[in-house]
PDB file of C-alpha atoms in Angstrom:
ATOM      1  CA  GLN A   3     -55.913-132.169 -76.468  1.00 89.00           C
ATOM      2  CA  LEU A   4     -57.198-130.676 -73.113  1.00 94.00           C
ATOM      3  CA  GLN A   5     -56.438-127.156 -72.279  1.00 97.00           C
ATOM      4  CA  LEU A   6     -56.658-126.568 -68.481  1.00 98.00           C
ATOM      5  CA  VAL A   7     -56.909-122.986 -66.602  1.00 98.00           C
ATOM      6  CA  GLY A   8     -56.372-123.001 -62.791  1.00 97.00           C
ATOM      7  CA  SER A   9     -57.841-120.292 -60.482  1.00 97.00           C
ATOM      8  CA  GLY A  10     -58.933-119.307 -57.129  1.00 97.00           C
ATOM      9  CA  GLY A  11     -55.806-119.110 -55.371  1.00 95.00           C
ATOM     10  CA  GLY A  12     -54.903-115.834 -53.359  1.00 97.00           C
ATOM     11  CA  LEU A  13     -54.054-115.093 -49.607  1.00 97.00           C
ATOM     12  CA  ALA A  14     -55.298-116.782 -46.570  1.00 98.00           C
ATOM     13  CA  GLN A  15     -54.477-116.713 -42.924  1.00 98.00           C
ATOM     14  CA  ALA A  16     -53.460-119.884 -41.169  1.00 98.00           C
ATOM     15  CA  GLY A  17     -56.585-121.916 -40.331  1.00 98.00           C
ATOM     16  CA  GLY A  18     -58.450-120.558 -43.241  1.00 98.00           C
ATOM     17  CA  SER A  19     -59.778-122.076 -46.351  1.00 98.00           C
ATOM     18  CA  LEU A  20     -59.566-121.470 -50.092  1.00 98.00           C
ATOM     19  CA  ARG A  21     -61.047-123.450 -53.097  1.00 98.00           C
ATOM     20  CA  LEU A  22     -59.052-124.134 -56.362  1.00 98.00           C
ATOM     21  CA  SER A  23     -60.942-124.499 -59.509  1.00 98.00           C
ATOM     22  CA  CYS A  24     -59.375-126.075 -62.744  1.00 98.00           C
ATOM     23  CA  ALA A  25     -61.552-125.346 -66.105  1.00 98.00           C
ATOM     24  CA  ALA A  26     -60.882-127.825 -68.758  1.00 98.00           C
ATOM     25  CA  SER A  27     -61.548-127.620 -72.622  1.00 96.00           C
ATOM     26  CA  GLY A  28     -61.085-130.388 -75.038  1.00 91.00           C
ATOM     27  CA  PRO A  29     -62.548-133.710 -75.848  1.00 92.00           C
ATOM     28  CA  ALA A  30     -62.865-136.675 -73.582  1.00 94.00           C
ATOM     29  CA  PHE A  31     -62.269-134.909 -70.157  1.00 96.00           C
ATOM     30  CA  ALA A  32     -63.898-137.685 -68.119  1.00 96.00           C
ATOM     31  CA  ASN A  33     -60.999-140.065 -69.674  1.00 96.00           C
ATOM     32  CA  TYR A  34     -58.258-138.209 -67.717  1.00 97.00           C
ATOM     33  CA  ILE A  35     -57.253-138.354 -64.305  1.00 98.00           C
ATOM     34  CA  ILE A  36     -56.981-134.970 -62.880  1.00 98.00           C
ATOM     35  CA  GLY A  37     -54.291-134.110 -60.412  1.00 98.00           C
ATOM     36  CA  TRP A  38     -52.975-131.023 -58.517  1.00 98.00           C
ATOM     37  CA  PHE A  39     -49.568-130.376 -57.783  1.00 98.00           C
ATOM     38  CA  ARG A  40     -47.641-127.319 -56.035  1.00 98.00           C
ATOM     39  CA  GLN A  41     -44.239-126.188 -55.818  1.00 98.00           C
ATOM     40  CA  ALA A  42     -42.938-123.813 -53.272  1.00 96.00           C
ATOM     41  CA  PRO A  43     -39.934-121.422 -53.754  1.00 91.00           C
ATOM     42  CA  GLY A  44     -36.865-123.278 -53.843  1.00 93.00           C
ATOM     43  CA  LYS A  45     -38.606-126.818 -53.910  1.00 95.00           C
ATOM     44  CA  GLY A  46     -39.561-129.543 -56.438  1.00 95.00           C
ATOM     45  CA  ARG A  47     -43.031-129.917 -57.572  1.00 96.00           C
ATOM     46  CA  GLU A  48     -45.123-131.971 -55.181  1.00 97.00           C
ATOM     47  CA  SER A  49     -48.411-134.142 -55.883  1.00 98.00           C
ATOM     48  CA  VAL A  50     -51.019-132.728 -53.708  1.00 98.00           C
ATOM     49  CA  ALA A  51     -54.146-134.878 -54.751  1.00 98.00           C
ATOM     50  CA  ALA A  52     -55.642-136.559 -57.776  1.00 98.00           C
ATOM     51  CA  ILE A  53     -59.083-137.794 -58.815  1.00 98.00           C
ATOM     52  CA  SER A  54     -59.735-140.513 -61.670  1.00 97.00           C
ATOM     53  CA  GLY A  55     -62.018-139.825 -64.468  1.00 96.00           C
ATOM     54  CA  THR A  56     -65.182-141.655 -63.629  1.00 92.00           C
ATOM     55  CA  ASP A  57     -65.005-143.767 -60.638  1.00 84.00           C
ATOM     56  CA  ASP A  58     -64.118-141.245 -58.146  1.00 85.00           C
ATOM     57  CA  TYR A  59     -60.993-142.932 -56.988  1.00 97.00           C
ATOM     58  CA  THR A  60     -58.960-140.102 -55.180  1.00 98.00           C
ATOM     59  CA  TYR A  61     -55.366-139.948 -53.901  1.00 98.00           C
ATOM     60  CA  TYR A  62     -54.138-137.342 -51.216  1.00 98.00           C
ATOM     61  CA  ALA A  63     -50.477-136.602 -50.185  1.00 98.00           C
ATOM     62  CA  ASP A  64     -49.875-137.417 -46.436  1.00 98.00           C
ATOM     63  CA  SER A  65     -49.544-133.653 -45.792  1.00 97.00           C
ATOM     64  CA  VAL A  66     -52.866-132.640 -46.891  1.00 98.00           C
ATOM     65  CA  LYS A  67     -55.026-135.657 -46.060  1.00 98.00           C
ATOM     66  CA  GLY A  68     -57.951-134.747 -43.648  1.00 98.00           C
ATOM     67  CA  ARG A  69     -57.671-131.039 -44.745  1.00 98.00           C
ATOM     68  CA  PHE A  70     -57.762-131.010 -48.585  1.00 98.00           C
ATOM     69  CA  THR A  71     -60.640-132.602 -50.782  1.00 98.00           C
ATOM     70  CA  ILE A  72     -60.682-133.137 -54.517  1.00 98.00           C
ATOM     71  CA  SER A  73     -63.775-133.463 -56.674  1.00 97.00           C
ATOM     72  CA  ARG A  74     -64.825-133.172 -60.126  1.00 97.00           C
ATOM     73  CA  ASP A  75     -67.980-132.050 -62.412  1.00 97.00           C
ATOM     74  CA  ASN A  76     -67.561-134.053 -65.745  1.00 97.00           C
ATOM     75  CA  ALA A  77     -70.519-132.391 -67.059  1.00 96.00           C
ATOM     76  CA  LYS A  78     -69.200-128.925 -66.520  1.00 97.00           C
ATOM     77  CA  THR A  79     -65.407-130.151 -67.207  1.00 97.00           C
ATOM     78  CA  MET A  80     -64.451-128.918 -63.881  1.00 98.00           C
ATOM     79  CA  VAL A  81     -62.055-130.057 -60.907  1.00 98.00           C
ATOM     80  CA  TYR A  82     -61.954-128.385 -57.563  1.00 98.00           C
ATOM     81  CA  LEU A  83     -59.660-128.513 -54.758  1.00 98.00           C
ATOM     82  CA  GLN A  84     -61.156-127.333 -51.308  1.00 98.00           C
ATOM     83  CA  MET A  85     -58.402-126.404 -49.117  1.00 98.00           C
ATOM     84  CA  ASN A  86     -59.288-126.177 -45.304  1.00 98.00           C
ATOM     85  CA  SER A  87     -57.333-125.814 -42.260  1.00 98.00           C
ATOM     86  CA  LEU A  88     -54.583-123.872 -44.282  1.00 98.00           C
ATOM     87  CA  VAL A  89     -50.913-123.794 -42.804  1.00 98.00           C
ATOM     88  CA  PRO A  90     -48.093-121.634 -43.970  1.00 97.00           C
ATOM     89  CA  GLU A  91     -46.450-124.632 -45.421  1.00 97.00           C
ATOM     90  CA  ASP A  92     -49.063-124.838 -47.900  1.00 98.00           C
ATOM     91  CA  THR A  93     -47.897-121.704 -49.622  1.00 98.00           C
ATOM     92  CA  ALA A  94     -47.034-122.793 -53.197  1.00 98.00           C
ATOM     93  CA  VAL A  95     -48.018-122.180 -56.756  1.00 98.00           C
ATOM     94  CA  TYR A  96     -50.524-124.912 -57.386  1.00 98.00           C
ATOM     95  CA  TYR A  97     -50.933-126.442 -60.760  1.00 98.00           C
ATOM     96  CA  CYS A  98     -53.751-128.821 -62.147  1.00 98.00           C
ATOM     97  CA  ALA A  99     -52.743-131.311 -64.817  1.00 98.00           C
ATOM     98  CA  ALA A 100     -54.443-134.053 -66.805  1.00 98.00           C
ATOM     99  CA  ASN A 101     -52.998-137.712 -67.123  1.00 97.00           C
ATOM    100  CA  PRO A 102     -54.612-140.172 -69.847  1.00 96.00           C
ATOM    101  CA  ASN A 103     -53.493-143.205 -68.033  1.00 91.00           C
ATOM    102  CA  ALA A 104     -55.799-145.756 -66.244  1.00 92.00           C
ATOM    103  CA  TRP A 105     -55.978-145.145 -62.526  1.00 93.00           C
ATOM    104  CA  THR A 106     -53.497-146.458 -60.108  1.00 95.00           C
ATOM    105  CA  VAL A 107     -52.275-144.620 -57.010  1.00 95.00           C
ATOM    106  CA  GLY A 108     -48.538-144.643 -58.542  1.00 95.00           C
ATOM    107  CA  ARG A 109     -49.625-142.983 -61.834  1.00 96.00           C
ATOM    108  CA  ALA A 110     -51.812-140.470 -60.233  1.00 96.00           C
ATOM    109  CA  LYS A 111     -49.228-139.074 -58.245  1.00 96.00           C
ATOM    110  CA  ASP A 112     -46.176-139.196 -60.989  1.00 97.00           C
ATOM    111  CA  ALA A 113     -45.933-135.772 -62.472  1.00 97.00           C
ATOM    112  CA  SER A 114     -44.422-137.393 -65.562  1.00 97.00           C
ATOM    113  CA  ARG A 115     -47.707-139.151 -66.433  1.00 97.00           C
ATOM    114  CA  TYR A 116     -49.550-135.919 -67.054  1.00 98.00           C
ATOM    115  CA  PHE A 117     -49.633-134.488 -70.568  1.00 97.00           C
ATOM    116  CA  TYR A 118     -51.522-131.442 -70.019  1.00 98.00           C
ATOM    117  CA  TRP A 119     -50.935-128.515 -67.358  1.00 98.00           C
ATOM    118  CA  GLY A 120     -52.480-125.388 -66.074  1.00 97.00           C
ATOM    119  CA  GLN A 121     -50.790-122.118 -65.853  1.00 94.00           C
ATOM    120  CA  GLY A 122     -50.636-122.290 -61.948  1.00 94.00           C
ATOM    121  CA  THR A 123     -52.280-120.067 -59.424  1.00 97.00           C
ATOM    122  CA  GLN A 124     -50.419-118.846 -56.150  1.00 98.00           C
ATOM    123  CA  VAL A 125     -51.682-119.832 -53.012  1.00 98.00           C
ATOM    124  CA  THR A 126     -50.078-117.976 -49.894  1.00 98.00           C
ATOM    125  CA  VAL A 127     -50.917-118.528 -46.189  1.00 98.00           C
ATOM    126  CA  SER A 128     -49.867-116.228 -43.525  1.00 97.00           C
ATOM    127  CA  SER A 129     -49.209-117.246 -39.836  1.00 93.00           C
TER     128      SER A 129
END
């Protein structure tokens, strides 16, 4: 069982940057796809980005492609989401989560495939 703790959220101006971190504890971290999801007020949970366990396959939602970069350090059991060129529409609570399935893009962006979730970190982007 993995435990995940997300951090790094805060307030940024449009055009600015933030870096989210997800610290994991538990066995076999490298076996998990790690994804970032977000939920804005009044909206459903949206897949943002995901990274495979060891092969560095990545997935990005169209809305963040070219602006966000996901990375991981298995030795430190950490995953990062670098968010650049932020826009007000990026305002949401961001969650990291762990998925034990083998990598496909379909599985990586499917929230129902994720077993373990962090507590969420708020990102607010002002215009």
